[in-house]
PDB file of C-alpha atoms in Angstrom:
ATOM      1  CA  UNK A   1       0.000   0.000   0.000  1.00  0.00           C
ATOM      2  CA  UNK A   2       1.140   3.533  -0.700  1.00  0.00           C
ATOM      3  CA  UNK A   3       2.125   5.184   2.580  1.00  0.00           C
ATOM      4  CA  UNK A   4       0.411   8.474   1.719  1.00  0.00           C
ATOM      5  CA  UNK A   5      -2.843   7.282   0.158  1.00  0.00           C
ATOM      6  CA  UNK A   6      -5.509   4.667   0.761  1.00  0.00           C
ATOM      7  CA  UNK A   7      -4.908   2.993  -2.593  1.00  0.00           C
ATOM      8  CA  UNK A   8      -4.780   0.128  -3.030  1.00  0.00           C
ATOM      9  CA  UNK A   9      -6.879  -0.576   0.071  1.00  0.00           C
ATOM     10  CA  UNK A  10      -5.519  -3.608   1.878  1.00  0.00           C
ATOM     11  CA  UNK A  11      -2.939  -4.761   4.451  1.00  0.00           C
ATOM     12  CA  UNK A  12      -0.436  -2.034   5.267  1.00  0.00           C
ATOM     13  CA  UNK A  13       2.730  -1.772   7.359  1.00  0.00           C
ATOM     14  CA  UNK A  14       2.703   1.622   9.066  1.00  0.00           C
ATOM     15  CA  UNK A  15       5.697   3.521  10.471  1.00  0.00           C
ATOM     16  CA  UNK A  16       5.783   6.377  12.962  1.00  0.00           C
ATOM     17  CA  UNK A  17       8.461   8.317  11.078  1.00  0.00           C
ATOM     18  CA  UNK A  18       6.995   8.239   7.554  1.00  0.00           C
ATOM     19  CA  UNK A  19       3.844   7.771   5.557  1.00  0.00           C
ATOM     20  CA  UNK A  20       0.481   8.686   7.053  1.00  0.00           C
ATOM     21  CA  UNK A  21       1.787   9.229  10.594  1.00  0.00           C
ATOM     22  CA  UNK A  22       4.443  11.660   9.377  1.00  0.00           C
ATOM     23  CA  UNK A  23       1.973  13.544   7.205  1.00  0.00           C
ATOM     24  CA  UNK A  24      -0.786  13.651   9.846  1.00  0.00           C
ATOM     25  CA  UNK A  25       0.745  13.675  13.299  1.00  0.00           C
ATOM     26  CA  UNK A  26      -2.518  14.196  15.193  1.00  0.00           C
ATOM     27  CA  UNK A  27      -4.330  11.047  14.108  1.00  0.00           C
ATOM     28  CA  UNK A  28      -6.191   9.664  17.165  1.00  0.00           C
ATOM     29  CA  UNK A  29      -5.421   6.038  17.897  1.00  0.00           C
ATOM     30  CA  UNK A  30      -5.443   3.482  20.704  1.00  0.00           C
ATOM     31  CA  UNK A  31      -3.215   0.541  21.633  1.00  0.00           C
ATOM     32  CA  UNK A  32      -4.626  -2.591  23.239  1.00  0.00           C
ATOM     33  CA  UNK A  33      -2.763  -5.418  24.966  1.00  0.00           C
ATOM     34  CA  UNK A  34      -4.085  -8.962  25.175  1.00  0.00           C
ATOM     35  CA  UNK A  35      -2.307 -11.839  26.860  1.00  0.00           C
ATOM     36  CA  UNK A  36      -2.150 -14.930  24.630  1.00  0.00           C
ATOM     37  CA  UNK A  37      -0.171 -18.144  24.517  1.00  0.00           C
ATOM     38  CA  UNK A  38       3.022 -18.401  22.496  1.00  0.00           C
ATOM     39  CA  UNK A  39       1.295 -20.790  20.096  1.00  0.00           C
ATOM     40  CA  UNK A  40      -1.568 -18.351  19.499  1.00  0.00           C
ATOM     41  CA  UNK A  41       0.914 -15.507  19.017  1.00  0.00           C
ATOM     42  CA  UNK A  42       2.944 -17.497  16.485  1.00  0.00           C
ATOM     43  CA  UNK A  43      -0.210 -18.461  14.621  1.00  0.00           C
ATOM     44  CA  UNK A  44      -1.407 -14.833  14.503  1.00  0.00           C
ATOM     45  CA  UNK A  45       2.022 -13.660  13.365  1.00  0.00           C
ATOM     46  CA  UNK A  46       2.121 -16.234  10.570  1.00  0.00           C
ATOM     47  CA  UNK A  47      -1.343 -15.084   9.509  1.00  0.00           C
ATOM     48  CA  UNK A  48      -0.284 -11.432   9.492  1.00  0.00           C
ATOM     49  CA  UNK A  49       2.863 -12.206   7.514  1.00  0.00           C
ATOM     50  CA  UNK A  50       0.825 -14.171   4.981  1.00  0.00           C
ATOM     51  CA  UNK A  51      -1.521 -11.203   4.559  1.00  0.00           C
ATOM     52  CA  UNK A  52       1.390  -8.816   4.053  1.00  0.00           C
ATOM     53  CA  UNK A  53       3.091 -11.104   1.537  1.00  0.00           C
ATOM     54  CA  UNK A  54      -0.136 -11.763  -0.378  1.00  0.00           C
ATOM     55  CA  UNK A  55      -1.813  -8.376  -0.115  1.00  0.00           C
ATOM     56  CA  UNK A  56      -3.596  -8.813  -3.445  1.00  0.00           C
ATOM     57  CA  UNK A  57      -5.784 -11.460  -1.808  1.00  0.00           C
ATOM     58  CA  UNK A  58      -7.010  -9.079   0.884  1.00  0.00           C
ATOM     59  CA  UNK A  59      -8.049  -5.966  -1.003  1.00  0.00           C
ATOM     60  CA  UNK A  60     -11.194  -4.203   0.151  1.00  0.00           C
ATOM     61  CA  UNK A  61     -13.317  -1.228  -0.791  1.00  0.00           C
ATOM     62  CA  UNK A  62     -12.266   1.762   1.288  1.00  0.00           C
ATOM     63  CA  UNK A  63     -15.597   3.585   0.930  1.00  0.00           C
ATOM     64  CA  UNK A  64     -17.582   1.099   2.971  1.00  0.00           C
ATOM     65  CA  UNK A  65     -20.458  -1.260   2.339  1.00  0.00           C
ATOM     66  CA  UNK A  66     -23.296   1.292   2.263  1.00  0.00           C
ATOM     67  CA  UNK A  67     -21.475   3.649  -0.095  1.00  0.00           C
ATOM     68  CA  UNK A  68     -20.487   0.820  -2.411  1.00  0.00           C
ATOM     69  CA  UNK A  69     -24.026  -0.533  -2.510  1.00  0.00           C
ATOM     70  CA  UNK A  70     -25.444   2.966  -2.964  1.00  0.00           C
ATOM     71  CA  UNK A  71     -23.162   3.666  -5.910  1.00  0.00           C
ATOM     72  CA  UNK A  72     -24.120   0.350  -7.474  1.00  0.00           C
ATOM     73  CA  UNK A  73     -27.810   1.245  -7.231  1.00  0.00           C
ATOM     74  CA  UNK A  74     -27.182   4.769  -8.524  1.00  0.00           C
ATOM     75  CA  UNK A  75     -25.318   3.399 -11.545  1.00  0.00           C
ATOM     76  CA  UNK A  76     -28.388   1.361 -12.465  1.00  0.00           C
ATOM     77  CA  UNK A  77     -30.435   4.561 -12.516  1.00  0.00           C
ATOM     78  CA  UNK A  78     -27.687   6.316 -14.483  1.00  0.00           C
ATOM     79  CA  UNK A  79     -27.593   3.546 -17.081  1.00  0.00           C
ATOM     80  CA  UNK A  80     -31.318   3.987 -17.658  1.00  0.00           C
ATOM     81  CA  UNK A  81     -31.129   7.803 -17.784  1.00  0.00           C
ATOM     82  CA  UNK A  82     -28.211   7.702 -20.217  1.00  0.00           C
ATOM     83  CA  UNK A  83     -30.435   6.063 -22.827  1.00  0.00           C
ATOM     84  CA  UNK A  84     -31.859   9.490 -23.651  1.00  0.00           C
ATOM     85  CA  UNK A  85     -28.638  11.363 -24.560  1.00  0.00           C
ATOM     86  CA  UNK A  86     -27.336   8.214 -26.257  1.00  0.00           C
ATOM     87  CA  UNK A  87     -30.414   8.173 -28.483  1.00  0.00           C
ATOM     88  CA  UNK A  88     -29.874  11.826 -29.383  1.00  0.00           C
ATOM     89  CA  UNK A  89     -26.217  11.173 -30.144  1.00  0.00           C
ATOM     90  CA  UNK A  90     -26.956   8.285 -32.491  1.00  0.00           C
ATOM     91  CA  UNK A  91     -29.766  10.155 -34.236  1.00  0.00           C
ATOM     92  CA  UNK A  92     -27.624  13.257 -34.752  1.00  0.00           C
ATOM     93  CA  UNK A  93     -24.769  11.137 -36.050  1.00  0.00           C
ATOM     94  CA  UNK A  94     -26.954   9.469 -38.685  1.00  0.00           C
ATOM     95  CA  UNK A  95     -28.643  12.726 -39.754  1.00  0.00           C
ATOM     96  CA  UNK A  96     -25.353  14.654 -39.987  1.00  0.00           C
ATOM     97  CA  UNK A  97     -23.713  11.872 -41.998  1.00  0.00           C
ATOM     98  CA  UNK A  98     -26.598  11.859 -44.482  1.00  0.00           C
ATOM     99  CA  UNK A  99     -26.597  15.627 -44.970  1.00  0.00           C
ATOM    100  CA  UNK A 100     -22.822  15.840 -45.131  1.00  0.00           C
ATOM    101  CA  UNK A 101     -22.861  13.238 -47.881  1.00  0.00           C
ATOM    102  CA  UNK A 102     -25.544  15.280 -49.648  1.00  0.00           C
ATOM    103  CA  UNK A 103     -23.363  18.412 -49.430  1.00  0.00           C
ATOM    104  CA  UNK A 104     -25.781  20.166 -47.070  1.00  0.00           C
ATOM    105  CA  UNK A 105     -23.636  21.164 -44.073  1.00  0.00           C
ATOM    106  CA  UNK A 106     -26.083  23.885 -43.010  1.00  0.00           C
ATOM    107  CA  UNK A 107     -28.778  21.283 -42.356  1.00  0.00           C
ATOM    108  CA  UNK A 108     -26.294  19.282 -40.324  1.00  0.00           C
ATOM    109  CA  UNK A 109     -25.552  22.312 -38.145  1.00  0.00           C
ATOM    110  CA  UNK A 110     -29.264  23.005 -37.698  1.00  0.00           C
ATOM    111  CA  UNK A 111     -29.750  19.433 -36.587  1.00  0.00           C
ATOM    112  CA  UNK A 112     -27.044  19.941 -33.968  1.00  0.00           C
ATOM    113  CA  UNK A 113     -28.635  23.104 -32.625  1.00  0.00           C
ATOM    114  CA  UNK A 114     -32.163  21.686 -32.519  1.00  0.00           C
ATOM    115  CA  UNK A 115     -31.009  18.453 -30.896  1.00  0.00           C
ATOM    116  CA  UNK A 116     -29.132  20.337 -28.167  1.00  0.00           C
ATOM    117  CA  UNK A 117     -32.172  22.495 -27.369  1.00  0.00           C
ATOM    118  CA  UNK A 118     -34.559  19.528 -27.355  1.00  0.00           C
ATOM    119  CA  UNK A 119     -32.229  17.365 -25.281  1.00  0.00           C
ATOM    120  CA  UNK A 120     -31.638  20.207 -22.816  1.00  0.00           C
ATOM    121  CA  UNK A 121     -35.373  20.760 -22.320  1.00  0.00           C
ATOM    122  CA  UNK A 122     -35.875  17.102 -21.477  1.00  0.00           C
ATOM    123  CA  UNK A 123     -32.742  17.034 -19.314  1.00  0.00           C
ATOM    124  CA  UNK A 124     -34.194  19.748 -17.082  1.00  0.00           C
ATOM    125  CA  UNK A 125     -36.882  17.307 -15.951  1.00  0.00           C
ATOM    126  CA  UNK A 126     -34.311  14.530 -15.556  1.00  0.00           C
ATOM    127  CA  UNK A 127     -32.170  16.886 -13.463  1.00  0.00           C
ATOM    128  CA  UNK A 128     -35.113  17.721 -11.216  1.00  0.00           C
ATOM    129  CA  UNK A 129     -36.014  14.111 -10.444  1.00  0.00           C
ATOM    130  CA  UNK A 130     -32.398  13.016  -9.944  1.00  0.00           C
ATOM    131  CA  UNK A 131     -31.434  15.954  -7.746  1.00  0.00           C
ATOM    132  CA  UNK A 132     -34.561  16.366  -5.620  1.00  0.00           C
ATOM    133  CA  UNK A 133     -36.147  12.910  -5.787  1.00  0.00           C
ATOM    134  CA  UNK A 134     -33.214  10.583  -6.273  1.00  0.00           C
ATOM    135  CA  UNK A 135     -34.459   8.444  -3.391  1.00  0.00           C
ATOM    136  CA  UNK A 136     -37.611   7.604  -5.347  1.00  0.00           C
ATOM    137  CA  UNK A 137     -35.582   6.507  -8.368  1.00  0.00           C
ATOM    138  CA  UNK A 138     -33.129   4.513  -6.250  1.00  0.00           C
ATOM    139  CA  UNK A 139     -36.045   2.911  -4.427  1.00  0.00           C
ATOM    140  CA  UNK A 140     -36.961   1.105  -7.639  1.00  0.00           C
ATOM    141  CA  UNK A 141     -33.827  -1.039  -7.290  1.00  0.00           C
ATOM    142  CA  UNK A 142     -33.323  -1.214  -3.500  1.00  0.00           C
ATOM    143  CA  UNK A 143     -35.312  -1.587  -0.270  1.00  0.00           C
ATOM    144  CA  UNK A 144     -32.701  -0.659   2.330  1.00  0.00           C
ATOM    145  CA  UNK A 145     -33.275   2.968   3.342  1.00  0.00           C
ATOM    146  CA  UNK A 146     -29.607   3.631   4.138  1.00  0.00           C
ATOM    147  CA  UNK A 147     -28.499   2.356   0.725  1.00  0.00           C
ATOM    148  CA  UNK A 148     -31.208   4.402  -0.987  1.00  0.00           C
ATOM    149  CA  UNK A 149     -29.999   7.582   0.722  1.00  0.00           C
ATOM    150  CA  UNK A 150     -26.415   6.930  -0.358  1.00  0.00           C
ATOM    151  CA  UNK A 151     -27.578   6.356  -3.931  1.00  0.00           C
ATOM    152  CA  UNK A 152     -29.641   9.561  -3.825  1.00  0.00           C
ATOM    153  CA  UNK A 153     -26.575  11.474  -2.648  1.00  0.00           C
ATOM    154  CA  UNK A 154     -24.608  10.246  -5.669  1.00  0.00           C
ATOM    155  CA  UNK A 155     -27.495  10.999  -8.031  1.00  0.00           C
ATOM    156  CA  UNK A 156     -27.394  14.668  -7.018  1.00  0.00           C
ATOM    157  CA  UNK A 157     -23.980  14.958  -8.635  1.00  0.00           C
ATOM    158  CA  UNK A 158     -25.130  12.951 -11.630  1.00  0.00           C
ATOM    159  CA  UNK A 159     -28.127  15.279 -12.035  1.00  0.00           C
ATOM    160  CA  UNK A 160     -25.705  18.098 -12.853  1.00  0.00           C
ATOM    161  CA  UNK A 161     -24.119  15.903 -15.487  1.00  0.00           C
ATOM    162  CA  UNK A 162     -27.532  15.271 -17.051  1.00  0.00           C
ATOM    163  CA  UNK A 163     -27.710  18.925 -18.073  1.00  0.00           C
ATOM    164  CA  UNK A 164     -24.196  18.885 -19.485  1.00  0.00           C
ATOM    165  CA  UNK A 165     -24.588  15.665 -21.472  1.00  0.00           C
ATOM    166  CA  UNK A 166     -27.367  17.269 -23.480  1.00  0.00           C
ATOM    167  CA  UNK A 167     -24.559  19.298 -25.063  1.00  0.00           C
ATOM    168  CA  UNK A 168     -21.785  16.722 -25.039  1.00  0.00           C
ATOM    169  CA  UNK A 169     -23.630  13.791 -26.577  1.00  0.00           C
ATOM    170  CA  UNK A 170     -25.119  15.896 -29.363  1.00  0.00           C
ATOM    171  CA  UNK A 171     -21.658  17.221 -30.203  1.00  0.00           C
ATOM    172  CA  UNK A 172     -20.247  13.700 -30.141  1.00  0.00           C
ATOM    173  CA  UNK A 173     -22.954  12.593 -32.545  1.00  0.00           C
ATOM    174  CA  UNK A 174     -22.270  15.594 -34.770  1.00  0.00           C
ATOM    175  CA  UNK A 175     -18.533  14.959 -34.972  1.00  0.00           C
ATOM    176  CA  UNK A 176     -19.089  11.240 -35.504  1.00  0.00           C
ATOM    177  CA  UNK A 177     -21.378  12.057 -38.403  1.00  0.00           C
ATOM    178  CA  UNK A 178     -18.643  14.231 -39.885  1.00  0.00           C
ATOM    179  CA  UNK A 179     -16.204  11.367 -39.570  1.00  0.00           C
ATOM    180  CA  UNK A 180     -14.105  13.116 -36.895  1.00  0.00           C
ATOM    181  CA  UNK A 181     -13.879   9.958 -34.826  1.00  0.00           C
ATOM    182  CA  UNK A 182     -10.273  10.542 -33.748  1.00  0.00           C
ATOM    183  CA  UNK A 183     -11.300  13.738 -31.975  1.00  0.00           C
ATOM    184  CA  UNK A 184     -14.285  11.965 -30.411  1.00  0.00           C
ATOM    185  CA  UNK A 185     -11.971   9.282 -29.045  1.00  0.00           C
ATOM    186  CA  UNK A 186      -9.337  11.791 -27.885  1.00  0.00           C
ATOM    187  CA  UNK A 187     -11.738  14.001 -25.944  1.00  0.00           C
ATOM    188  CA  UNK A 188     -13.287  10.950 -24.310  1.00  0.00           C
ATOM    189  CA  UNK A 189      -9.909   9.617 -23.176  1.00  0.00           C
ATOM    190  CA  UNK A 190      -8.827  13.046 -21.954  1.00  0.00           C
ATOM    191  CA  UNK A 191     -12.034  13.496 -20.000  1.00  0.00           C
ATOM    192  CA  UNK A 192     -11.764  10.084 -18.350  1.00  0.00           C
ATOM    193  CA  UNK A 193      -8.055   9.888 -17.563  1.00  0.00           C
ATOM    194  CA  UNK A 194      -7.262  13.585 -17.365  1.00  0.00           C
ATOM    195  CA  UNK A 195     -10.203  14.753 -15.271  1.00  0.00           C
ATOM    196  CA  UNK A 196     -12.606  12.103 -14.004  1.00  0.00           C
ATOM    197  CA  UNK A 197     -10.101   9.712 -12.422  1.00  0.00           C
ATOM    198  CA  UNK A 198      -7.880  12.423 -10.824  1.00  0.00           C
ATOM    199  CA  UNK A 199     -10.903  14.290  -9.422  1.00  0.00           C
ATOM    200  CA  UNK A 200     -12.383  11.050  -8.062  1.00  0.00           C
ATOM    201  CA  UNK A 201      -9.048  10.240  -6.436  1.00  0.00           C
ATOM    202  CA  UNK A 202      -8.754  13.704  -4.914  1.00  0.00           C
ATOM    203  CA  UNK A 203     -12.312  13.663  -3.585  1.00  0.00           C
ATOM    204  CA  UNK A 204     -11.906  10.189  -2.112  1.00  0.00           C
ATOM    205  CA  UNK A 205      -9.050  11.454   0.066  1.00  0.00           C
ATOM    206  CA  UNK A 206     -11.226  14.050   1.792  1.00  0.00           C
ATOM    207  CA  UNK A 207     -12.212  13.156   5.381  1.00  0.00           C
ATOM    208  CA  UNK A 208     -15.769  11.839   5.744  1.00  0.00           C
ATOM    209  CA  UNK A 209     -16.286  12.218   2.019  1.00  0.00           C
ATOM    210  CA  UNK A 210     -19.797  11.805   0.610  1.00  0.00           C
ATOM    211  CA  UNK A 211     -20.697  10.118  -2.645  1.00  0.00           C
ATOM    212  CA  UNK A 212     -21.917  13.487  -3.885  1.00  0.00           C
ATOM    213  CA  UNK A 213     -18.370  14.860  -3.921  1.00  0.00           C
ATOM    214  CA  UNK A 214     -16.956  11.770  -5.599  1.00  0.00           C
ATOM    215  CA  UNK A 215     -19.764  11.930  -8.146  1.00  0.00           C
ATOM    216  CA  UNK A 216     -18.780  15.506  -9.049  1.00  0.00           C
ATOM    217  CA  UNK A 217     -15.890  14.022 -11.010  1.00  0.00           C
ATOM    218  CA  UNK A 218     -18.315  13.142 -13.803  1.00  0.00           C
ATOM    219  CA  UNK A 219     -19.723  16.657 -14.432  1.00  0.00           C
ATOM    220  CA  UNK A 220     -16.214  18.095 -14.081  1.00  0.00           C
ATOM    221  CA  UNK A 221     -15.071  15.792 -16.859  1.00  0.00           C
ATOM    222  CA  UNK A 222     -18.099  16.658 -18.981  1.00  0.00           C
ATOM    223  CA  UNK A 223     -17.434  20.398 -18.632  1.00  0.00           C
ATOM    224  CA  UNK A 224     -13.918  19.925 -20.015  1.00  0.00           C
ATOM    225  CA  UNK A 225     -15.204  17.746 -22.842  1.00  0.00           C
ATOM    226  CA  UNK A 226     -17.891  20.283 -23.792  1.00  0.00           C
ATOM    227  CA  UNK A 227     -15.262  23.041 -23.891  1.00  0.00           C
ATOM    228  CA  UNK A 228     -13.110  20.880 -26.174  1.00  0.00           C
ATOM    229  CA  UNK A 229     -16.103  20.229 -28.427  1.00  0.00           C
ATOM    230  CA  UNK A 230     -16.965  23.922 -28.653  1.00  0.00           C
ATOM    231  CA  UNK A 231     -13.370  24.780 -29.477  1.00  0.00           C
ATOM    232  CA  UNK A 232     -13.199  22.088 -32.154  1.00  0.00           C
ATOM    233  CA  UNK A 233     -16.566  23.172 -33.593  1.00  0.00           C
ATOM    234  CA  UNK A 234     -15.287  26.762 -33.850  1.00  0.00           C
ATOM    235  CA  UNK A 235     -12.104  25.485 -35.497  1.00  0.00           C
ATOM    236  CA  UNK A 236     -14.062  23.547 -38.123  1.00  0.00           C
ATOM    237  CA  UNK A 237     -16.324  26.536 -38.757  1.00  0.00           C
ATOM    238  CA  UNK A 238     -13.363  28.857 -39.335  1.00  0.00           C
ATOM    239  CA  UNK A 239     -11.749  26.352 -41.671  1.00  0.00           C
ATOM    240  CA  UNK A 240     -15.013  25.975 -43.592  1.00  0.00           C
ATOM    241  CA  UNK A 241     -15.325  29.741 -44.046  1.00  0.00           C
ATOM    242  CA  UNK A 242     -11.723  29.998 -45.179  1.00  0.00           C
ATOM    243  CA  UNK A 243     -12.462  27.540 -47.949  1.00  0.00           C
ATOM    244  CA  UNK A 244     -10.149  24.882 -49.386  1.00  0.00           C
ATOM    245  CA  UNK A 245      -6.439  25.618 -49.400  1.00  0.00           C
ATOM    246  CA  UNK A 246      -4.996  26.625 -52.739  1.00  0.00           C
TER     247      UNK A 246
END
């Protein structure tokens, strides 16, 4: 285990002069003494040494059972909600490809604008239900009240992303229809590895972190991806106005 982080979560050998104890000197702790036989001590020591030498067999989720279950339930809701922007993306992609092939780029751009507006209008309702009534949506997949509340906390962050994906997915469909698939792949990779994972890691290190804060990594990534899409759209528009190079 890394001495300064919780990853990977598992057996760890701690030291007083480095790692967590050096970085955070005021961590409250307690030491307990229990008298055992030499045989029991040797057996416990062998067990501890086995765990340290085979740490990959003893990994665990550092968030806790309720948070893990809540995120699992929330992801089920997210998978269902994502069907809407995915449908817009695929429809825009097909329409843009057809009109680009027919040499009608203006119709392709109109399709992008209309799809963004329509998707955004619908996403407002999705945002409302996810942010203010996430417990009702999570209750479809779970009965435990504590798990439902954790899922609802995560869905509040995802609700913000619902508004942003109305832009992102339409742009992705537009660029896919134009055949700019390399850019689509690049912005997706950058958003995931450059923003979402680092933000999730940073949030997870906060004390008493809630799923809401960890879930904010997704809208943060989407914001960056939307900015990249807008910049690339402006670049293509300028190149189109400039005309073909002589």
